């Protein structure tokens, strides 16, 4: 699994420069990325495949290419990283409306519960024992055997 914390803005710019030098189709083919229809990186008026650029930027940062399979099934992580590094990334129209549409009704406030009075356990005093014969003393406190 690729970690992108080491990818800087400069690494992304290097990947963009290589993308421009090779051309989009060749760049994607060389690094094994398919054409993305979802998220597009926009830099200086040109568009780039966001996942592919970030994957190659990871190679510049760490020496290892981050493959398309390492983007955990979605491009949301890639988009967040690119935006944190100051790049503009577009989303498909269906994604932006889908995120804005679901709204929840406010929850009803929870009913407050009245505390239940619980009986306090009564501790019994330890039984007194005769120091001579070690028998339990009666309520009188005088041993029946020893007197």
mmCIF file with all atom_site columns, C-alpha atoms in Angstrom:
data_model
loop_
_atom_site.group_PDB
_atom_site.id
_atom_site.type_symbol
_atom_site.label_atom_id
_atom_site.label_alt_id
_atom_site.label_comp_id
_atom_site.label_asym_id
_atom_site.label_entity_id
_atom_site.label_seq_id
_atom_site.pdbx_PDB_ins_code
_atom_site.Cartn_x
_atom_site.Cartn_y
_atom_site.Cartn_z
_atom_site.occupancy
_atom_site.B_iso_or_equiv
_atom_site.pdbx_formal_charge
_atom_site.auth_seq_id
_atom_site.auth_comp_id
_atom_site.auth_asym_id
_atom_site.auth_atom_id
_atom_site.pdbx_PDB_model_num
ATOM 1   C CA . UNK A 1 1   ? 0.000   0.000   0.000   1.00 0.00 ? 1   UNK A CA 1
ATOM 2   C CA . UNK A 1 2   ? 1.405   3.349   -0.995  1.00 0.00 ? 2   UNK A CA 1
ATOM 3   C CA . UNK A 1 3   ? 1.700   6.182   1.477   1.00 0.00 ? 3   UNK A CA 1
ATOM 4   C CA . UNK A 1 4   ? 1.665   9.591   -0.093  1.00 0.00 ? 4   UNK A CA 1
ATOM 5   C CA . UNK A 1 5   ? 2.959   11.687  2.795   1.00 0.00 ? 5   UNK A CA 1
ATOM 6   C CA . UNK A 1 6   ? 6.388   11.902  1.143   1.00 0.00 ? 6   UNK A CA 1
ATOM 7   C CA . UNK A 1 7   ? 4.950   13.220  -2.144  1.00 0.00 ? 7   UNK A CA 1
ATOM 8   C CA . UNK A 1 8   ? 5.564   16.958  -2.412  1.00 0.00 ? 8   UNK A CA 1
ATOM 9   C CA . UNK A 1 9   ? 4.274   19.551  -4.833  1.00 0.00 ? 9   UNK A CA 1
ATOM 10  C CA . UNK A 1 10  ? 7.639   19.365  -6.661  1.00 0.00 ? 10  UNK A CA 1
ATOM 11  C CA . UNK A 1 11  ? 7.221   15.602  -7.220  1.00 0.00 ? 11  UNK A CA 1
ATOM 12  C CA . UNK A 1 12  ? 3.771   16.212  -8.710  1.00 0.00 ? 12  UNK A CA 1
ATOM 13  C CA . UNK A 1 13  ? 5.183   18.919  -10.990 1.00 0.00 ? 13  UNK A CA 1
ATOM 14  C CA . UNK A 1 14  ? 7.870   16.452  -12.156 1.00 0.00 ? 14  UNK A CA 1
ATOM 15  C CA . UNK A 1 15  ? 5.176   13.904  -12.998 1.00 0.00 ? 15  UNK A CA 1
ATOM 16  C CA . UNK A 1 16  ? 3.205   16.567  -14.898 1.00 0.00 ? 16  UNK A CA 1
ATOM 17  C CA . UNK A 1 17  ? 6.340   17.492  -16.861 1.00 0.00 ? 17  UNK A CA 1
ATOM 18  C CA . UNK A 1 18  ? 6.853   13.841  -17.818 1.00 0.00 ? 18  UNK A CA 1
ATOM 19  C CA . UNK A 1 19  ? 3.167   13.580  -18.765 1.00 0.00 ? 19  UNK A CA 1
ATOM 20  C CA . UNK A 1 20  ? 3.619   16.579  -21.079 1.00 0.00 ? 20  UNK A CA 1
ATOM 21  C CA . UNK A 1 21  ? 6.855   15.195  -22.560 1.00 0.00 ? 21  UNK A CA 1
ATOM 22  C CA . UNK A 1 22  ? 5.463   11.711  -23.276 1.00 0.00 ? 22  UNK A CA 1
ATOM 23  C CA . UNK A 1 23  ? 1.909   12.654  -24.126 1.00 0.00 ? 23  UNK A CA 1
ATOM 24  C CA . UNK A 1 24  ? -1.103  11.455  -22.216 1.00 0.00 ? 24  UNK A CA 1
ATOM 25  C CA . UNK A 1 25  ? -1.690  8.073   -23.875 1.00 0.00 ? 25  UNK A CA 1
ATOM 26  C CA . UNK A 1 26  ? 1.975   7.053   -23.789 1.00 0.00 ? 26  UNK A CA 1
ATOM 27  C CA . UNK A 1 27  ? 2.302   8.194   -20.157 1.00 0.00 ? 27  UNK A CA 1
ATOM 28  C CA . UNK A 1 28  ? -0.687  6.087   -19.092 1.00 0.00 ? 28  UNK A CA 1
ATOM 29  C CA . UNK A 1 29  ? 0.502   3.068   -21.090 1.00 0.00 ? 29  UNK A CA 1
ATOM 30  C CA . UNK A 1 30  ? 4.096   3.183   -19.788 1.00 0.00 ? 30  UNK A CA 1
ATOM 31  C CA . UNK A 1 31  ? 2.961   3.254   -16.161 1.00 0.00 ? 31  UNK A CA 1
ATOM 32  C CA . UNK A 1 32  ? 0.004   0.884   -16.547 1.00 0.00 ? 32  UNK A CA 1
ATOM 33  C CA . UNK A 1 33  ? -2.830  3.298   -15.816 1.00 0.00 ? 33  UNK A CA 1
ATOM 34  C CA . UNK A 1 34  ? -6.152  3.251   -17.640 1.00 0.00 ? 34  UNK A CA 1
ATOM 35  C CA . UNK A 1 35  ? -7.851  6.400   -18.866 1.00 0.00 ? 35  UNK A CA 1
ATOM 36  C CA . UNK A 1 36  ? -9.718  7.922   -15.933 1.00 0.00 ? 36  UNK A CA 1
ATOM 37  C CA . UNK A 1 37  ? -13.096 9.466   -16.564 1.00 0.00 ? 37  UNK A CA 1
ATOM 38  C CA . UNK A 1 38  ? -13.699 10.594  -13.012 1.00 0.00 ? 38  UNK A CA 1
ATOM 39  C CA . UNK A 1 39  ? -11.127 12.970  -11.581 1.00 0.00 ? 39  UNK A CA 1
ATOM 40  C CA . UNK A 1 40  ? -9.031  15.360  -13.625 1.00 0.00 ? 40  UNK A CA 1
ATOM 41  C CA . UNK A 1 41  ? -6.063  17.375  -12.441 1.00 0.00 ? 41  UNK A CA 1
ATOM 42  C CA . UNK A 1 42  ? -5.945  20.859  -13.960 1.00 0.00 ? 42  UNK A CA 1
ATOM 43  C CA . UNK A 1 43  ? -2.608  22.680  -14.103 1.00 0.00 ? 43  UNK A CA 1
ATOM 44  C CA . UNK A 1 44  ? -1.866  25.807  -16.157 1.00 0.00 ? 44  UNK A CA 1
ATOM 45  C CA . UNK A 1 45  ? -4.950  25.253  -18.303 1.00 0.00 ? 45  UNK A CA 1
ATOM 46  C CA . UNK A 1 46  ? -4.118  21.639  -19.187 1.00 0.00 ? 46  UNK A CA 1
ATOM 47  C CA . UNK A 1 47  ? -5.841  18.501  -17.911 1.00 0.00 ? 47  UNK A CA 1
ATOM 48  C CA . UNK A 1 48  ? -4.151  15.380  -16.553 1.00 0.00 ? 48  UNK A CA 1
ATOM 49  C CA . UNK A 1 49  ? -5.210  12.014  -15.173 1.00 0.00 ? 49  UNK A CA 1
ATOM 50  C CA . UNK A 1 50  ? -5.140  12.607  -11.403 1.00 0.00 ? 50  UNK A CA 1
ATOM 51  C CA . UNK A 1 51  ? -4.365  9.028   -10.299 1.00 0.00 ? 51  UNK A CA 1
ATOM 52  C CA . UNK A 1 52  ? -1.643  8.495   -12.892 1.00 0.00 ? 52  UNK A CA 1
ATOM 53  C CA . UNK A 1 53  ? 0.112   11.769  -12.054 1.00 0.00 ? 53  UNK A CA 1
ATOM 54  C CA . UNK A 1 54  ? 0.020   11.019  -8.328  1.00 0.00 ? 54  UNK A CA 1
ATOM 55  C CA . UNK A 1 55  ? 1.225   7.445   -8.890  1.00 0.00 ? 55  UNK A CA 1
ATOM 56  C CA . UNK A 1 56  ? 4.251   8.665   -10.862 1.00 0.00 ? 56  UNK A CA 1
ATOM 57  C CA . UNK A 1 57  ? 4.863   11.483  -8.348  1.00 0.00 ? 57  UNK A CA 1
ATOM 58  C CA . UNK A 1 58  ? 5.060   8.740   -5.714  1.00 0.00 ? 58  UNK A CA 1
ATOM 59  C CA . UNK A 1 59  ? 7.804   7.133   -7.811  1.00 0.00 ? 59  UNK A CA 1
ATOM 60  C CA . UNK A 1 60  ? 9.750   10.401  -7.849  1.00 0.00 ? 60  UNK A CA 1
ATOM 61  C CA . UNK A 1 61  ? 9.353   10.706  -4.073  1.00 0.00 ? 61  UNK A CA 1
ATOM 62  C CA . UNK A 1 62  ? 10.071  7.114   -3.025  1.00 0.00 ? 62  UNK A CA 1
ATOM 63  C CA . UNK A 1 63  ? 11.555  5.311   -6.011  1.00 0.00 ? 63  UNK A CA 1
ATOM 64  C CA . UNK A 1 64  ? 8.471   3.063   -6.291  1.00 0.00 ? 64  UNK A CA 1
ATOM 65  C CA . UNK A 1 65  ? 5.482   3.600   -8.584  1.00 0.00 ? 65  UNK A CA 1
ATOM 66  C CA . UNK A 1 66  ? 2.101   3.621   -6.833  1.00 0.00 ? 66  UNK A CA 1
ATOM 67  C CA . UNK A 1 67  ? -0.104  1.496   -9.070  1.00 0.00 ? 67  UNK A CA 1
ATOM 68  C CA . UNK A 1 68  ? -3.777  2.105   -9.815  1.00 0.00 ? 68  UNK A CA 1
ATOM 69  C CA . UNK A 1 69  ? -4.674  -0.804  -7.503  1.00 0.00 ? 69  UNK A CA 1
ATOM 70  C CA . UNK A 1 70  ? -3.125  1.029   -4.543  1.00 0.00 ? 70  UNK A CA 1
ATOM 71  C CA . UNK A 1 71  ? -5.646  3.847   -4.605  1.00 0.00 ? 71  UNK A CA 1
ATOM 72  C CA . UNK A 1 72  ? -7.995  1.788   -2.348  1.00 0.00 ? 72  UNK A CA 1
ATOM 73  C CA . UNK A 1 73  ? -10.730 1.441   -4.941  1.00 0.00 ? 73  UNK A CA 1
ATOM 74  C CA . UNK A 1 74  ? -11.475 5.150   -5.233  1.00 0.00 ? 74  UNK A CA 1
ATOM 75  C CA . UNK A 1 75  ? -9.742  8.332   -6.173  1.00 0.00 ? 75  UNK A CA 1
ATOM 76  C CA . UNK A 1 76  ? -10.935 10.342  -3.171  1.00 0.00 ? 76  UNK A CA 1
ATOM 77  C CA . UNK A 1 77  ? -7.603  9.869   -1.384  1.00 0.00 ? 77  UNK A CA 1
ATOM 78  C CA . UNK A 1 78  ? -5.682  10.962  -4.464  1.00 0.00 ? 78  UNK A CA 1
ATOM 79  C CA . UNK A 1 79  ? -7.907  14.012  -4.865  1.00 0.00 ? 79  UNK A CA 1
ATOM 80  C CA . UNK A 1 80  ? -7.389  15.047  -1.242  1.00 0.00 ? 80  UNK A CA 1
ATOM 81  C CA . UNK A 1 81  ? -3.595  14.744  -1.550  1.00 0.00 ? 81  UNK A CA 1
ATOM 82  C CA . UNK A 1 82  ? -3.468  16.730  -4.777  1.00 0.00 ? 82  UNK A CA 1
ATOM 83  C CA . UNK A 1 83  ? -5.666  19.458  -3.323  1.00 0.00 ? 83  UNK A CA 1
ATOM 84  C CA . UNK A 1 84  ? -3.514  19.641  -0.170  1.00 0.00 ? 84  UNK A CA 1
ATOM 85  C CA . UNK A 1 85  ? -0.513  20.213  -2.428  1.00 0.00 ? 85  UNK A CA 1
ATOM 86  C CA . UNK A 1 86  ? -2.309  23.160  -4.060  1.00 0.00 ? 86  UNK A CA 1
ATOM 87  C CA . UNK A 1 87  ? -3.654  21.600  -7.254  1.00 0.00 ? 87  UNK A CA 1
ATOM 88  C CA . UNK A 1 88  ? -7.123  21.909  -8.739  1.00 0.00 ? 88  UNK A CA 1
ATOM 89  C CA . UNK A 1 89  ? -8.970  18.628  -9.263  1.00 0.00 ? 89  UNK A CA 1
ATOM 90  C CA . UNK A 1 90  ? -12.387 18.388  -10.891 1.00 0.00 ? 90  UNK A CA 1
ATOM 91  C CA . UNK A 1 91  ? -15.043 15.885  -9.849  1.00 0.00 ? 91  UNK A CA 1
ATOM 92  C CA . UNK A 1 92  ? -17.644 14.279  -12.048 1.00 0.00 ? 92  UNK A CA 1
ATOM 93  C CA . UNK A 1 93  ? -21.002 16.075  -11.920 1.00 0.00 ? 93  UNK A CA 1
ATOM 94  C CA . UNK A 1 94  ? -22.669 12.973  -10.492 1.00 0.00 ? 94  UNK A CA 1
ATOM 95  C CA . UNK A 1 95  ? -20.255 12.983  -7.517  1.00 0.00 ? 95  UNK A CA 1
ATOM 96  C CA . UNK A 1 96  ? -20.834 16.608  -6.532  1.00 0.00 ? 96  UNK A CA 1
ATOM 97  C CA . UNK A 1 97  ? -24.634 16.304  -6.709  1.00 0.00 ? 97  UNK A CA 1
ATOM 98  C CA . UNK A 1 98  ? -24.586 12.949  -4.942  1.00 0.00 ? 98  UNK A CA 1
ATOM 99  C CA . UNK A 1 99  ? -22.621 14.414  -2.079  1.00 0.00 ? 99  UNK A CA 1
ATOM 100 C CA . UNK A 1 100 ? -24.922 17.415  -1.728  1.00 0.00 ? 100 UNK A CA 1
ATOM 101 C CA . UNK A 1 101 ? -28.216 15.510  -2.026  1.00 0.00 ? 101 UNK A CA 1
ATOM 102 C CA . UNK A 1 102 ? -28.397 13.317  1.071   1.00 0.00 ? 102 UNK A CA 1
ATOM 103 C CA . UNK A 1 103 ? -29.614 15.249  4.065   1.00 0.00 ? 103 UNK A CA 1
ATOM 104 C CA . UNK A 1 104 ? -30.864 13.825  7.315   1.00 0.00 ? 104 UNK A CA 1
ATOM 105 C CA . UNK A 1 105 ? -33.782 14.950  9.318   1.00 0.00 ? 105 UNK A CA 1
ATOM 106 C CA . UNK A 1 106 ? -32.757 16.240  12.712  1.00 0.00 ? 106 UNK A CA 1
ATOM 107 C CA . UNK A 1 107 ? -32.953 13.710  15.498  1.00 0.00 ? 107 UNK A CA 1
ATOM 108 C CA . UNK A 1 108 ? -35.454 14.020  18.249  1.00 0.00 ? 108 UNK A CA 1
ATOM 109 C CA . UNK A 1 109 ? -33.833 14.832  21.564  1.00 0.00 ? 109 UNK A CA 1
ATOM 110 C CA . UNK A 1 110 ? -33.246 11.893  23.851  1.00 0.00 ? 110 UNK A CA 1
ATOM 111 C CA . UNK A 1 111 ? -35.557 11.512  26.776  1.00 0.00 ? 111 UNK A CA 1
ATOM 112 C CA . UNK A 1 112 ? -33.836 12.140  30.060  1.00 0.00 ? 112 UNK A CA 1
ATOM 113 C CA . UNK A 1 113 ? -33.962 9.248   32.440  1.00 0.00 ? 113 UNK A CA 1
ATOM 114 C CA . UNK A 1 114 ? -34.736 9.638   36.081  1.00 0.00 ? 114 UNK A CA 1
ATOM 115 C CA . UNK A 1 115 ? -32.084 8.059   38.250  1.00 0.00 ? 115 UNK A CA 1
ATOM 116 C CA . UNK A 1 116 ? -33.256 4.932   40.001  1.00 0.00 ? 116 UNK A CA 1
ATOM 117 C CA . UNK A 1 117 ? -32.642 4.784   43.754  1.00 0.00 ? 117 UNK A CA 1
ATOM 118 C CA . UNK A 1 118 ? -30.670 1.661   44.468  1.00 0.00 ? 118 UNK A CA 1
ATOM 119 C CA . UNK A 1 119 ? -30.544 0.141   47.936  1.00 0.00 ? 119 UNK A CA 1
ATOM 120 C CA . UNK A 1 120 ? -27.291 0.703   49.742  1.00 0.00 ? 120 UNK A CA 1
ATOM 121 C CA . UNK A 1 121 ? -25.828 -2.599  50.947  1.00 0.00 ? 121 UNK A CA 1
ATOM 122 C CA . UNK A 1 122 ? -25.599 -2.845  54.722  1.00 0.00 ? 122 UNK A CA 1
ATOM 123 C CA . UNK A 1 123 ? -22.302 -4.178  56.015  1.00 0.00 ? 123 UNK A CA 1
ATOM 124 C CA . UNK A 1 124 ? -22.478 -6.458  58.962  1.00 0.00 ? 124 UNK A CA 1
ATOM 125 C CA . UNK A 1 125 ? -19.933 -6.007  61.707  1.00 0.00 ? 125 UNK A CA 1
ATOM 126 C CA . UNK A 1 126 ? -17.497 -8.896  61.951  1.00 0.00 ? 126 UNK A CA 1
ATOM 127 C CA . UNK A 1 127 ? -18.372 -11.437 64.654  1.00 0.00 ? 127 UNK A CA 1
ATOM 128 C CA . UNK A 1 128 ? -16.438 -11.182 67.905  1.00 0.00 ? 128 UNK A CA 1
ATOM 129 C CA . UNK A 1 129 ? -14.332 -14.201 68.764  1.00 0.00 ? 129 UNK A CA 1
ATOM 130 C CA . UNK A 1 130 ? -13.287 -15.498 72.169  1.00 0.00 ? 130 UNK A CA 1
ATOM 131 C CA . UNK A 1 131 ? -9.516  -14.968 72.580  1.00 0.00 ? 131 UNK A CA 1
ATOM 132 C CA . UNK A 1 132 ? -9.176  -18.210 74.569  1.00 0.00 ? 132 UNK A CA 1
ATOM 133 C CA . UNK A 1 133 ? -11.088 -20.841 72.605  1.00 0.00 ? 133 UNK A CA 1
ATOM 134 C CA . UNK A 1 134 ? -11.591 -19.013 69.260  1.00 0.00 ? 134 UNK A CA 1
ATOM 135 C CA . UNK A 1 135 ? -15.364 -19.570 69.322  1.00 0.00 ? 135 UNK A CA 1
ATOM 136 C CA . UNK A 1 136 ? -17.816 -16.915 68.207  1.00 0.00 ? 136 UNK A CA 1
ATOM 137 C CA . UNK A 1 137 ? -19.099 -14.939 71.154  1.00 0.00 ? 137 UNK A CA 1
ATOM 138 C CA . UNK A 1 138 ? -22.843 -14.588 71.776  1.00 0.00 ? 138 UNK A CA 1
ATOM 139 C CA . UNK A 1 139 ? -24.555 -11.189 71.824  1.00 0.00 ? 139 UNK A CA 1
ATOM 140 C CA . UNK A 1 140 ? -23.706 -10.851 75.526  1.00 0.00 ? 140 UNK A CA 1
ATOM 141 C CA . UNK A 1 141 ? -20.008 -10.775 74.639  1.00 0.00 ? 141 UNK A CA 1
ATOM 142 C CA . UNK A 1 142 ? -19.201 -13.479 77.265  1.00 0.00 ? 142 UNK A CA 1
ATOM 143 C CA . UNK A 1 143 ? -18.038 -16.886 76.045  1.00 0.00 ? 143 UNK A CA 1
ATOM 144 C CA . UNK A 1 144 ? -20.391 -19.695 77.093  1.00 0.00 ? 144 UNK A CA 1
ATOM 145 C CA . UNK A 1 145 ? -17.514 -22.186 77.409  1.00 0.00 ? 145 UNK A CA 1
ATOM 146 C CA . UNK A 1 146 ? -14.784 -20.039 78.969  1.00 0.00 ? 146 UNK A CA 1
ATOM 147 C CA . UNK A 1 147 ? -16.991 -17.796 81.033  1.00 0.00 ? 147 UNK A CA 1
#
